[in-house]
Amino acid sequence: MGEFTIAGLRVVREAAATGSFSTAAEHLGYTQSAVSRQIALMERAAGKPLFERQARGVRPTEAGRILVRHADAVLGELDTARQDLSDLESLAPVRIRVGGFSTAMSALLPRAIATLVARHPAARVPLREGLSPRLLTAVAAGRLDLAVVPTPAEIPDGVVVEHLLDDPLLVAVAPDHPLADQLGVTPDRLRDQRWIAGSADPGSTLLGAWYDPAQPPDIAFVARDWFAKLGLVAAGMGSTVVPGIAVPVLPSTVALVRIDHPDAVRRTAVVYRTTLRDDRVRRDLTEALRDAAAHLSALVRQRLR
C-alpha cells in the first residue's frame, strides 16, 4: 500500500468537486495524464476505488467521499499553517533600545511603551535607566536608539532633539506641613526648608532641593532612591522637589505644592539618532510619548486643584 500525498489529496478533492478529471486538471494546472496518475496512486494507498467512471465524468465512491472529508481537513490545516507562517513574517520582531532618566521611567515611558506594544505586538524594547548626560552619549554612540532626557544644552552630531513637554516642578511635603494646604508657593517661602536630595551638590541634575542662588539649600538627607526620598518626606523629615510626570506614582502620604517661578519647569525632550534603522517604530513611540505626556500633564493639573 502506498502513501497518501498532499498533491494526491488536492487532486482527489478537485475531481470530486468538479466531477471530471479533465476539469480538475485544468483548475490545478496539471495535464490530464498527471491527474489520472495521482488518482491511481491515491487509490493504491486507499486500497479501494475512489471514483466511479461514468460516461459524463466521475463520481466519488463511498471510500472517495471519506477521503475527500479528510482531504478538506488536512488541506485546511496546511492552508492555516501557511497563513500563520506568513503572519509570522509580517510580525517580525522589531527592536528599539530606549533610555530614560529615573522619573521618566515611573509613568511616562511605561505608558508610551504599552501603546507601542499594542501597535507592534512583537516589539522588543530593552530599557536603560541612567543619568541624562550618559543617556545622550549612549544615543550618540549608537548604544541606544532613543532616550527621554531633559533638553540638552549641547547636541552631539547625528542626534535629533524633539521637544516633548515642559514638566512642572513641584514640592512634596508631609501632609501636616505648613505648606501642605497651599496650591502654590514662591521661592522665597522655600528658603527655610530642609531638603531631601539625590546629591549634596546643589548643581546636580538629581532633583531634590530647590536651588536659590541667594541662599544655598539646607540638605538634611541625601537619598538617590525615590522611595527613600518620599518615605523621609512622609515622615516629616524634609521636603523634596519632584517632577510633574511622577505624579501618578506618588503616594497619598505626601502633599504636592506648585512652585510659582518661571524656572520651576524642566524642559524634556526625545533624542534619537538620524541613522535609526526602523524609523517607523521610532515615530510610533514618539507619538505615544506625546500622548502620554499630555495625559500626565492633565493629571498634574487635576492633582493640584
PDB file of C-alpha atoms in Angstrom:
ATOM      1  CA  MET A   1       0.000   0.000   0.000  1.00  0.00           C
ATOM      2  CA  GLY A   2       1.357   3.401  -0.959  1.00  0.00           C
ATOM      3  CA  GLU A   3       1.254   6.712   0.937  1.00  0.00           C
ATOM      4  CA  PHE A   4      -1.250   9.492   0.715  1.00  0.00           C
ATOM      5  CA  THR A   5       0.322  12.690  -0.653  1.00  0.00           C
ATOM      6  CA  ILE A   6      -0.645  16.347  -0.461  1.00  0.00           C
ATOM      7  CA  ALA A   7      -0.748  16.597  -4.249  1.00  0.00           C
ATOM      8  CA  GLY A   8      -2.899  13.477  -4.411  1.00  0.00           C
ATOM      9  CA  LEU A   9      -5.358  14.824  -1.816  1.00  0.00           C
ATOM     10  CA  ARG A  10      -5.708  18.041  -3.801  1.00  0.00           C
ATOM     11  CA  VAL A  11      -6.416  16.088  -6.992  1.00  0.00           C
ATOM     12  CA  VAL A  12      -8.993  13.840  -5.299  1.00  0.00           C
ATOM     13  CA  ARG A  13     -10.784  16.822  -3.738  1.00  0.00           C
ATOM     14  CA  GLU A  14     -10.859  18.768  -7.015  1.00  0.00           C
ATOM     15  CA  ALA A  15     -12.013  15.775  -9.067  1.00  0.00           C
ATOM     16  CA  ALA A  16     -14.813  15.093  -6.585  1.00  0.00           C
ATOM     17  CA  ALA A  17     -15.853  18.777  -6.615  1.00  0.00           C
ATOM     18  CA  THR A  18     -15.875  19.087 -10.435  1.00  0.00           C
ATOM     19  CA  GLY A  19     -16.938  15.534 -11.353  1.00  0.00           C
ATOM     20  CA  SER A  20     -14.281  15.457 -14.062  1.00  0.00           C
ATOM     21  CA  PHE A  21     -10.606  14.521 -14.226  1.00  0.00           C
ATOM     22  CA  SER A  22     -10.058  16.873 -17.163  1.00  0.00           C
ATOM     23  CA  THR A  23     -11.666  19.831 -15.379  1.00  0.00           C
ATOM     24  CA  ALA A  24      -9.678  19.061 -12.241  1.00  0.00           C
ATOM     25  CA  ALA A  25      -6.522  19.059 -14.342  1.00  0.00           C
ATOM     26  CA  GLU A  26      -7.445  22.448 -15.809  1.00  0.00           C
ATOM     27  CA  HIS A  27      -8.169  24.002 -12.380  1.00  0.00           C
ATOM     28  CA  LEU A  28      -4.960  22.665 -10.843  1.00  0.00           C
ATOM     29  CA  GLY A  29      -2.715  23.379 -13.812  1.00  0.00           C
ATOM     30  CA  TYR A  30      -1.918  19.699 -14.406  1.00  0.00           C
ATOM     31  CA  THR A  31      -2.117  17.566 -17.514  1.00  0.00           C
ATOM     32  CA  GLN A  32      -4.954  15.038 -17.591  1.00  0.00           C
ATOM     33  CA  SER A  33      -2.467  12.162 -17.551  1.00  0.00           C
ATOM     34  CA  ALA A  34      -0.878  13.649 -14.378  1.00  0.00           C
ATOM     35  CA  VAL A  35      -4.299  13.756 -12.719  1.00  0.00           C
ATOM     36  CA  SER A  36      -5.023  10.166 -13.728  1.00  0.00           C
ATOM     37  CA  ARG A  37      -1.656   9.111 -12.337  1.00  0.00           C
ATOM     38  CA  GLN A  38      -2.314  10.866  -8.998  1.00  0.00           C
ATOM     39  CA  ILE A  39      -5.757   9.229  -8.737  1.00  0.00           C
ATOM     40  CA  ALA A  40      -4.224   5.821  -9.375  1.00  0.00           C
ATOM     41  CA  LEU A  41      -1.587   6.407  -6.665  1.00  0.00           C
ATOM     42  CA  MET A  42      -4.235   7.524  -4.158  1.00  0.00           C
ATOM     43  CA  GLU A  43      -6.458   4.518  -4.932  1.00  0.00           C
ATOM     44  CA  ARG A  44      -3.445   2.282  -4.356  1.00  0.00           C
ATOM     45  CA  ALA A  45      -2.842   3.996  -0.988  1.00  0.00           C
ATOM     46  CA  ALA A  46      -6.527   3.649  -0.067  1.00  0.00           C
ATOM     47  CA  GLY A  47      -6.737   0.050  -1.214  1.00  0.00           C
ATOM     48  CA  LYS A  48     -10.115   0.826  -2.771  1.00  0.00           C
ATOM     49  CA  PRO A  49     -11.504   2.598  -5.827  1.00  0.00           C
ATOM     50  CA  LEU A  50     -12.145   6.269  -5.092  1.00  0.00           C
ATOM     51  CA  PHE A  51     -14.211   7.121  -8.184  1.00  0.00           C
ATOM     52  CA  GLU A  52     -16.826   5.544 -10.375  1.00  0.00           C
ATOM     53  CA  ARG A  53     -16.023   6.235 -14.035  1.00  0.00           C
ATOM     54  CA  GLN A  54     -19.172   7.279 -15.897  1.00  0.00           C
ATOM     55  CA  ALA A  55     -19.922   8.342 -19.443  1.00  0.00           C
ATOM     56  CA  ARG A  56     -20.109  12.023 -18.493  1.00  0.00           C
ATOM     57  CA  GLY A  57     -17.476  12.203 -15.816  1.00  0.00           C
ATOM     58  CA  VAL A  58     -16.652  10.649 -12.478  1.00  0.00           C
ATOM     59  CA  ARG A  59     -18.407  10.298  -9.133  1.00  0.00           C
ATOM     60  CA  PRO A  60     -16.671   9.547  -5.799  1.00  0.00           C
ATOM     61  CA  THR A  61     -17.315   6.178  -4.210  1.00  0.00           C
ATOM     62  CA  GLU A  62     -18.025   5.866  -0.501  1.00  0.00           C
ATOM     63  CA  ALA A  63     -14.283   5.481   0.054  1.00  0.00           C
ATOM     64  CA  GLY A  64     -13.750   8.541  -2.113  1.00  0.00           C
ATOM     65  CA  ARG A  65     -16.212  10.616  -0.069  1.00  0.00           C
ATOM     66  CA  ILE A  66     -14.459   9.581   3.154  1.00  0.00           C
ATOM     67  CA  LEU A  67     -11.095  10.583   1.730  1.00  0.00           C
ATOM     68  CA  VAL A  68     -12.480  13.920   0.485  1.00  0.00           C
ATOM     69  CA  ARG A  69     -13.668  14.774   4.037  1.00  0.00           C
ATOM     70  CA  HIS A  70     -10.204  14.058   5.401  1.00  0.00           C
ATOM     71  CA  ALA A  71      -8.584  15.909   2.490  1.00  0.00           C
ATOM     72  CA  ASP A  72     -10.627  19.011   3.375  1.00  0.00           C
ATOM     73  CA  ALA A  73      -9.395  18.824   6.975  1.00  0.00           C
ATOM     74  CA  VAL A  74      -5.749  18.166   6.096  1.00  0.00           C
ATOM     75  CA  LEU A  75      -5.540  20.776   3.346  1.00  0.00           C
ATOM     76  CA  GLY A  76      -7.384  23.297   5.531  1.00  0.00           C
ATOM     77  CA  GLU A  77      -4.801  22.807   8.296  1.00  0.00           C
ATOM     78  CA  LEU A  78      -1.989  23.234   5.787  1.00  0.00           C
ATOM     79  CA  ASP A  79      -3.551  26.468   4.496  1.00  0.00           C
ATOM     80  CA  THR A  80      -3.776  27.699   8.095  1.00  0.00           C
ATOM     81  CA  ALA A  81      -0.151  26.778   8.714  1.00  0.00           C
ATOM     82  CA  ARG A  82       0.871  28.653   5.571  1.00  0.00           C
ATOM     83  CA  GLN A  83      -1.076  31.731   6.718  1.00  0.00           C
ATOM     84  CA  ASP A  84       0.421  31.547  10.210  1.00  0.00           C
ATOM     85  CA  LEU A  85       3.903  31.430   8.728  1.00  0.00           C
ATOM     86  CA  SER A  86       3.072  34.399   6.520  1.00  0.00           C
ATOM     87  CA  ASP A  87       1.740  36.304   9.548  1.00  0.00           C
ATOM     88  CA  LEU A  88       4.875  35.426  11.478  1.00  0.00           C
ATOM     89  CA  GLU A  89       6.966  37.049   8.784  1.00  0.00           C
ATOM     90  CA  SER A  90       4.804  40.162   8.808  1.00  0.00           C
ATOM     91  CA  LEU A  91       5.129  40.296  12.616  1.00  0.00           C
ATOM     92  CA  ALA A  92       8.898  40.005  12.540  1.00  0.00           C
ATOM     93  CA  PRO A  93      10.161  41.269  15.892  1.00  0.00           C
ATOM     94  CA  VAL A  94      11.167  44.915  15.919  1.00  0.00           C
ATOM     95  CA  ARG A  95      13.676  46.125  18.479  1.00  0.00           C
ATOM     96  CA  ILE A  96      14.175  49.633  19.774  1.00  0.00           C
ATOM     97  CA  ARG A  97      16.576  50.319  22.636  1.00  0.00           C
ATOM     98  CA  VAL A  98      15.180  53.012  24.904  1.00  0.00           C
ATOM     99  CA  GLY A  99      16.663  55.028  27.745  1.00  0.00           C
ATOM    100  CA  GLY A 100      15.222  57.453  30.266  1.00  0.00           C
ATOM    101  CA  PHE A 101      16.014  59.266  33.473  1.00  0.00           C
ATOM    102  CA  SER A 102      14.520  57.733  36.603  1.00  0.00           C
ATOM    103  CA  THR A 103      11.270  59.695  36.858  1.00  0.00           C
ATOM    104  CA  ALA A 104      10.592  59.284  33.138  1.00  0.00           C
ATOM    105  CA  MET A 105      10.678  55.546  33.861  1.00  0.00           C
ATOM    106  CA  SER A 106       7.979  55.863  36.516  1.00  0.00           C
ATOM    107  CA  ALA A 107       4.965  56.613  34.309  1.00  0.00           C
ATOM    108  CA  LEU A 108       5.809  58.406  31.048  1.00  0.00           C
ATOM    109  CA  LEU A 109       7.845  55.694  29.341  1.00  0.00           C
ATOM    110  CA  PRO A 110       5.802  52.719  30.643  1.00  0.00           C
ATOM    111  CA  ARG A 111       2.577  54.224  29.259  1.00  0.00           C
ATOM    112  CA  ALA A 112       4.172  55.019  25.898  1.00  0.00           C
ATOM    113  CA  ILE A 113       5.768  51.580  25.608  1.00  0.00           C
ATOM    114  CA  ALA A 114       2.422  49.916  26.378  1.00  0.00           C
ATOM    115  CA  THR A 115       0.887  51.867  23.481  1.00  0.00           C
ATOM    116  CA  LEU A 116       3.768  50.892  21.191  1.00  0.00           C
ATOM    117  CA  VAL A 117       3.486  47.192  22.035  1.00  0.00           C
ATOM    118  CA  ALA A 118      -0.280  47.296  21.437  1.00  0.00           C
ATOM    119  CA  ARG A 119       0.504  48.583  17.925  1.00  0.00           C
ATOM    120  CA  HIS A 120       3.511  46.281  17.379  1.00  0.00           C
ATOM    121  CA  PRO A 121       2.864  43.099  19.427  1.00  0.00           C
ATOM    122  CA  ALA A 122       6.221  41.589  18.503  1.00  0.00           C
ATOM    123  CA  ALA A 123       8.185  44.679  19.551  1.00  0.00           C
ATOM    124  CA  ARG A 124      11.120  44.246  21.910  1.00  0.00           C
ATOM    125  CA  VAL A 125      12.048  47.313  23.972  1.00  0.00           C
ATOM    126  CA  PRO A 126      15.234  46.889  26.027  1.00  0.00           C
ATOM    127  CA  LEU A 127      15.284  49.637  28.677  1.00  0.00           C
ATOM    128  CA  ARG A 128      18.126  51.524  30.275  1.00  0.00           C
ATOM    129  CA  GLU A 129      17.756  53.939  33.180  1.00  0.00           C
ATOM    130  CA  GLY A 130      20.521  56.437  33.817  1.00  0.00           C
ATOM    131  CA  LEU A 131      21.679  59.993  34.201  1.00  0.00           C
ATOM    132  CA  SER A 132      20.771  62.200  31.271  1.00  0.00           C
ATOM    133  CA  PRO A 133      24.318  63.029  30.055  1.00  0.00           C
ATOM    134  CA  ARG A 134      25.138  59.324  29.856  1.00  0.00           C
ATOM    135  CA  LEU A 135      21.899  58.555  28.043  1.00  0.00           C
ATOM    136  CA  LEU A 136      22.629  61.272  25.491  1.00  0.00           C
ATOM    137  CA  THR A 137      26.125  59.880  24.963  1.00  0.00           C
ATOM    138  CA  ALA A 138      24.686  56.382  24.521  1.00  0.00           C
ATOM    139  CA  VAL A 139      22.292  57.615  21.828  1.00  0.00           C
ATOM    140  CA  ALA A 140      25.098  59.443  20.017  1.00  0.00           C
ATOM    141  CA  ALA A 141      27.279  56.316  20.155  1.00  0.00           C
ATOM    142  CA  GLY A 142      24.503  54.060  18.842  1.00  0.00           C
ATOM    143  CA  ARG A 143      24.115  52.093  22.084  1.00  0.00           C
ATOM    144  CA  LEU A 144      20.567  53.429  22.460  1.00  0.00           C
ATOM    145  CA  ASP A 145      18.072  54.181  19.700  1.00  0.00           C
ATOM    146  CA  LEU A 146      16.008  56.723  21.621  1.00  0.00           C
ATOM    147  CA  ALA A 147      16.038  58.362  25.034  1.00  0.00           C
ATOM    148  CA  VAL A 148      13.903  60.715  27.099  1.00  0.00           C
ATOM    149  CA  VAL A 149      16.098  63.351  28.750  1.00  0.00           C
ATOM    150  CA  PRO A 150      15.941  66.947  29.963  1.00  0.00           C
ATOM    151  CA  THR A 151      16.557  69.119  26.898  1.00  0.00           C
ATOM    152  CA  PRO A 152      20.346  69.184  26.477  1.00  0.00           C
ATOM    153  CA  ALA A 153      22.297  72.406  26.109  1.00  0.00           C
ATOM    154  CA  GLU A 154      24.683  70.800  23.630  1.00  0.00           C
ATOM    155  CA  ILE A 155      23.582  68.337  20.960  1.00  0.00           C
ATOM    156  CA  PRO A 156      26.067  65.747  19.650  1.00  0.00           C
ATOM    157  CA  ASP A 157      26.472  65.272  15.916  1.00  0.00           C
ATOM    158  CA  GLY A 158      23.982  62.850  14.402  1.00  0.00           C
ATOM    159  CA  VAL A 159      21.425  63.277  17.208  1.00  0.00           C
ATOM    160  CA  VAL A 160      17.967  64.805  16.761  1.00  0.00           C
ATOM    161  CA  VAL A 161      16.245  66.536  19.679  1.00  0.00           C
ATOM    162  CA  GLU A 162      12.440  66.891  19.696  1.00  0.00           C
ATOM    163  CA  HIS A 163      10.728  68.832  22.460  1.00  0.00           C
ATOM    164  CA  LEU A 164       8.306  66.643  24.408  1.00  0.00           C
ATOM    165  CA  LEU A 165       6.895  68.699  27.275  1.00  0.00           C
ATOM    166  CA  ASP A 166       7.537  71.442  29.796  1.00  0.00           C
ATOM    167  CA  ASP A 167       7.328  69.458  33.001  1.00  0.00           C
ATOM    168  CA  PRO A 168       6.387  71.489  36.101  1.00  0.00           C
ATOM    169  CA  LEU A 169       8.497  71.032  39.222  1.00  0.00           C
ATOM    170  CA  LEU A 170       6.593  70.528  42.460  1.00  0.00           C
ATOM    171  CA  VAL A 171       7.486  70.374  46.130  1.00  0.00           C
ATOM    172  CA  ALA A 172       6.481  67.240  48.025  1.00  0.00           C
ATOM    173  CA  VAL A 173       5.838  67.831  51.720  1.00  0.00           C
ATOM    174  CA  ALA A 174       4.310  65.875  54.606  1.00  0.00           C
ATOM    175  CA  PRO A 175       0.504  66.142  54.894  1.00  0.00           C
ATOM    176  CA  ASP A 176       0.809  68.174  58.121  1.00  0.00           C
ATOM    177  CA  HIS A 177       3.484  70.505  56.723  1.00  0.00           C
ATOM    178  CA  PRO A 178       2.640  74.246  56.887  1.00  0.00           C
ATOM    179  CA  LEU A 179       2.738  74.429  53.077  1.00  0.00           C
ATOM    180  CA  ALA A 180       0.603  71.326  52.506  1.00  0.00           C
ATOM    181  CA  ASP A 181      -2.641  73.274  52.075  1.00  0.00           C
ATOM    182  CA  GLN A 182      -1.141  75.695  49.543  1.00  0.00           C
ATOM    183  CA  LEU A 183      -1.727  75.335  45.791  1.00  0.00           C
ATOM    184  CA  GLY A 184       1.458  77.215  45.010  1.00  0.00           C
ATOM    185  CA  VAL A 185       4.378  78.899  46.724  1.00  0.00           C
ATOM    186  CA  THR A 186       7.015  81.401  45.640  1.00  0.00           C
ATOM    187  CA  PRO A 187      10.697  80.504  46.044  1.00  0.00           C
ATOM    188  CA  ASP A 188      11.151  82.900  48.963  1.00  0.00           C
ATOM    189  CA  ARG A 189       8.878  80.663  51.047  1.00  0.00           C
ATOM    190  CA  LEU A 190      11.165  77.706  50.330  1.00  0.00           C
ATOM    191  CA  ARG A 191      14.373  79.235  51.671  1.00  0.00           C
ATOM    192  CA  ASP A 192      13.987  77.846  55.176  1.00  0.00           C
ATOM    193  CA  GLN A 193      13.086  74.325  54.081  1.00  0.00           C
ATOM    194  CA  ARG A 194      15.131  71.278  54.981  1.00  0.00           C
ATOM    195  CA  TRP A 195      15.646  69.289  51.808  1.00  0.00           C
ATOM    196  CA  ILE A 196      15.935  65.633  50.905  1.00  0.00           C
ATOM    197  CA  ALA A 197      18.009  65.485  47.742  1.00  0.00           C
ATOM    198  CA  GLY A 198      19.657  62.980  45.448  1.00  0.00           C
ATOM    199  CA  SER A 199      23.035  64.634  45.907  1.00  0.00           C
ATOM    200  CA  ALA A 200      24.718  67.027  48.323  1.00  0.00           C
ATOM    201  CA  ASP A 201      25.817  69.066  45.298  1.00  0.00           C
ATOM    202  CA  PRO A 202      23.174  71.762  44.660  1.00  0.00           C
ATOM    203  CA  GLY A 203      24.137  71.851  40.992  1.00  0.00           C
ATOM    204  CA  SER A 204      23.498  68.158  40.486  1.00  0.00           C
ATOM    205  CA  THR A 205      20.964  67.035  37.891  1.00  0.00           C
ATOM    206  CA  LEU A 206      19.440  64.791  40.558  1.00  0.00           C
ATOM    207  CA  LEU A 207      16.302  66.514  41.801  1.00  0.00           C
ATOM    208  CA  GLY A 208      15.566  67.111  45.435  1.00  0.00           C
ATOM    209  CA  ALA A 209      16.335  70.675  46.525  1.00  0.00           C
ATOM    210  CA  TRP A 210      15.091  73.965  45.138  1.00  0.00           C
ATOM    211  CA  TYR A 211      18.229  75.882  44.240  1.00  0.00           C
ATOM    212  CA  ASP A 212      18.239  79.575  45.177  1.00  0.00           C
ATOM    213  CA  PRO A 213      21.482  81.376  44.214  1.00  0.00           C
ATOM    214  CA  ALA A 214      20.950  83.810  47.089  1.00  0.00           C
ATOM    215  CA  GLN A 215      20.906  81.067  49.688  1.00  0.00           C
ATOM    216  CA  PRO A 216      22.324  77.525  49.394  1.00  0.00           C
ATOM    217  CA  PRO A 217      19.748  74.860  50.253  1.00  0.00           C
ATOM    218  CA  ASP A 218      19.838  73.093  53.601  1.00  0.00           C
ATOM    219  CA  ILE A 219      20.183  69.448  52.541  1.00  0.00           C
ATOM    220  CA  ALA A 220      19.212  67.354  55.534  1.00  0.00           C
ATOM    221  CA  PHE A 221      19.318  63.943  53.839  1.00  0.00           C
ATOM    222  CA  VAL A 222      20.854  62.553  50.664  1.00  0.00           C
ATOM    223  CA  ALA A 223      18.901  59.703  49.100  1.00  0.00           C
ATOM    224  CA  ARG A 224      19.012  58.799  45.422  1.00  0.00           C
ATOM    225  CA  ASP A 225      16.168  56.284  45.635  1.00  0.00           C
ATOM    226  CA  TRP A 226      12.749  57.869  45.133  1.00  0.00           C
ATOM    227  CA  PHE A 227      11.040  55.580  47.641  1.00  0.00           C
ATOM    228  CA  ALA A 228      13.582  56.648  50.269  1.00  0.00           C
ATOM    229  CA  LYS A 229      13.066  60.327  49.477  1.00  0.00           C
ATOM    230  CA  LEU A 230       9.293  60.103  49.653  1.00  0.00           C
ATOM    231  CA  GLY A 231       9.435  57.993  52.813  1.00  0.00           C
ATOM    232  CA  LEU A 232      11.502  60.675  54.519  1.00  0.00           C
ATOM    233  CA  VAL A 233       9.105  63.366  53.289  1.00  0.00           C
ATOM    234  CA  ALA A 234       6.072  61.464  54.571  1.00  0.00           C
ATOM    235  CA  ALA A 235       7.802  61.102  57.960  1.00  0.00           C
ATOM    236  CA  GLY A 236       8.213  64.880  58.184  1.00  0.00           C
ATOM    237  CA  MET A 237      11.983  64.856  57.789  1.00  0.00           C
ATOM    238  CA  GLY A 238      12.071  67.408  55.000  1.00  0.00           C
ATOM    239  CA  SER A 239      10.803  68.386  51.567  1.00  0.00           C
ATOM    240  CA  THR A 240      11.861  67.288  48.101  1.00  0.00           C
ATOM    241  CA  VAL A 241      11.361  68.578  44.573  1.00  0.00           C
ATOM    242  CA  VAL A 242       9.558  66.173  42.245  1.00  0.00           C
ATOM    243  CA  PRO A 243       8.729  66.397  38.522  1.00  0.00           C
ATOM    244  CA  GLY A 244       5.139  66.514  37.391  1.00  0.00           C
ATOM    245  CA  ILE A 245       5.493  63.379  35.279  1.00  0.00           C
ATOM    246  CA  ALA A 246       5.958  61.388  38.506  1.00  0.00           C
ATOM    247  CA  VAL A 247       2.582  62.448  39.934  1.00  0.00           C
ATOM    248  CA  PRO A 248       0.677  59.235  39.009  1.00  0.00           C
ATOM    249  CA  VAL A 249       3.025  57.084  41.091  1.00  0.00           C
ATOM    250  CA  LEU A 250       3.454  59.406  44.089  1.00  0.00           C
ATOM    251  CA  PRO A 251       1.870  58.058  47.280  1.00  0.00           C
ATOM    252  CA  SER A 252      -1.020  59.765  49.034  1.00  0.00           C
ATOM    253  CA  THR A 253       1.215  60.100  52.098  1.00  0.00           C
ATOM    254  CA  VAL A 254       2.764  63.266  50.609  1.00  0.00           C
ATOM    255  CA  ALA A 255       1.189  66.564  49.591  1.00  0.00           C
ATOM    256  CA  LEU A 256       2.205  68.429  46.446  1.00  0.00           C
ATOM    257  CA  VAL A 257       2.697  72.164  46.057  1.00  0.00           C
ATOM    258  CA  ARG A 258       3.333  74.070  42.829  1.00  0.00           C
ATOM    259  CA  ILE A 259       6.437  76.292  42.674  1.00  0.00           C
ATOM    260  CA  ASP A 260       5.425  79.681  41.258  1.00  0.00           C
ATOM    261  CA  HIS A 261       8.557  80.617  39.362  1.00  0.00           C
ATOM    262  CA  PRO A 262       9.488  80.618  35.652  1.00  0.00           C
ATOM    263  CA  ASP A 263      12.422  78.311  36.346  1.00  0.00           C
ATOM    264  CA  ALA A 264      10.212  75.729  38.054  1.00  0.00           C
ATOM    265  CA  VAL A 265       9.906  73.680  34.913  1.00  0.00           C
ATOM    266  CA  ARG A 266      12.040  71.028  33.305  1.00  0.00           C
ATOM    267  CA  ARG A 267      12.011  71.026  29.537  1.00  0.00           C
ATOM    268  CA  THR A 268      12.004  67.390  28.492  1.00  0.00           C
ATOM    269  CA  ALA A 269      12.873  66.019  25.078  1.00  0.00           C
ATOM    270  CA  VAL A 270      13.106  62.880  22.976  1.00  0.00           C
ATOM    271  CA  VAL A 271      16.537  62.326  21.446  1.00  0.00           C
ATOM    272  CA  TYR A 272      17.374  59.815  18.727  1.00  0.00           C
ATOM    273  CA  ARG A 273      19.909  59.159  16.007  1.00  0.00           C
ATOM    274  CA  THR A 274      19.390  60.340  12.450  1.00  0.00           C
ATOM    275  CA  THR A 275      20.571  56.921  11.240  1.00  0.00           C
ATOM    276  CA  LEU A 276      17.979  54.926  13.194  1.00  0.00           C
ATOM    277  CA  ARG A 277      17.161  51.869  11.062  1.00  0.00           C
ATOM    278  CA  ASP A 278      13.465  51.368  11.852  1.00  0.00           C
ATOM    279  CA  ASP A 279      12.244  54.959  11.883  1.00  0.00           C
ATOM    280  CA  ARG A 280       8.626  53.803  11.690  1.00  0.00           C
ATOM    281  CA  VAL A 281       8.827  52.320  15.181  1.00  0.00           C
ATOM    282  CA  ARG A 282      10.639  55.405  16.476  1.00  0.00           C
ATOM    283  CA  ARG A 283       7.869  57.643  15.118  1.00  0.00           C
ATOM    284  CA  ASP A 284       5.210  55.459  16.720  1.00  0.00           C
ATOM    285  CA  LEU A 285       6.996  55.549  20.084  1.00  0.00           C
ATOM    286  CA  THR A 286       7.488  59.313  19.890  1.00  0.00           C
ATOM    287  CA  GLU A 287       3.794  59.765  19.144  1.00  0.00           C
ATOM    288  CA  ALA A 288       2.931  57.532  22.100  1.00  0.00           C
ATOM    289  CA  LEU A 289       5.259  59.595  24.325  1.00  0.00           C
ATOM    290  CA  ARG A 290       3.491  62.797  23.285  1.00  0.00           C
ATOM    291  CA  ASP A 291       0.098  61.277  24.081  1.00  0.00           C
ATOM    292  CA  ALA A 292       1.355  60.021  27.455  1.00  0.00           C
ATOM    293  CA  ALA A 293       2.888  63.420  28.237  1.00  0.00           C
ATOM    294  CA  ALA A 294      -0.407  65.193  27.507  1.00  0.00           C
ATOM    295  CA  HIS A 295      -2.275  62.744  29.730  1.00  0.00           C
ATOM    296  CA  LEU A 296       0.215  63.149  32.575  1.00  0.00           C
ATOM    297  CA  SER A 297       0.020  66.947  32.316  1.00  0.00           C
ATOM    298  CA  ALA A 298      -3.742  66.713  32.760  1.00  0.00           C
ATOM    299  CA  LEU A 299      -3.258  64.522  35.844  1.00  0.00           C
ATOM    300  CA  VAL A 300      -0.884  67.104  37.346  1.00  0.00           C
ATOM    301  CA  ARG A 301      -3.452  69.866  36.882  1.00  0.00           C
ATOM    302  CA  GLN A 302      -6.126  67.664  38.458  1.00  0.00           C
ATOM    303  CA  ARG A 303      -3.921  66.784  41.471  1.00  0.00           C
ATOM    304  CA  LEU A 304      -3.097  70.443  42.149  1.00  0.00           C
ATOM    305  CA  ARG A 305      -6.695  71.720  42.158  1.00  0.00           C
TER     306      ARG A 305
END
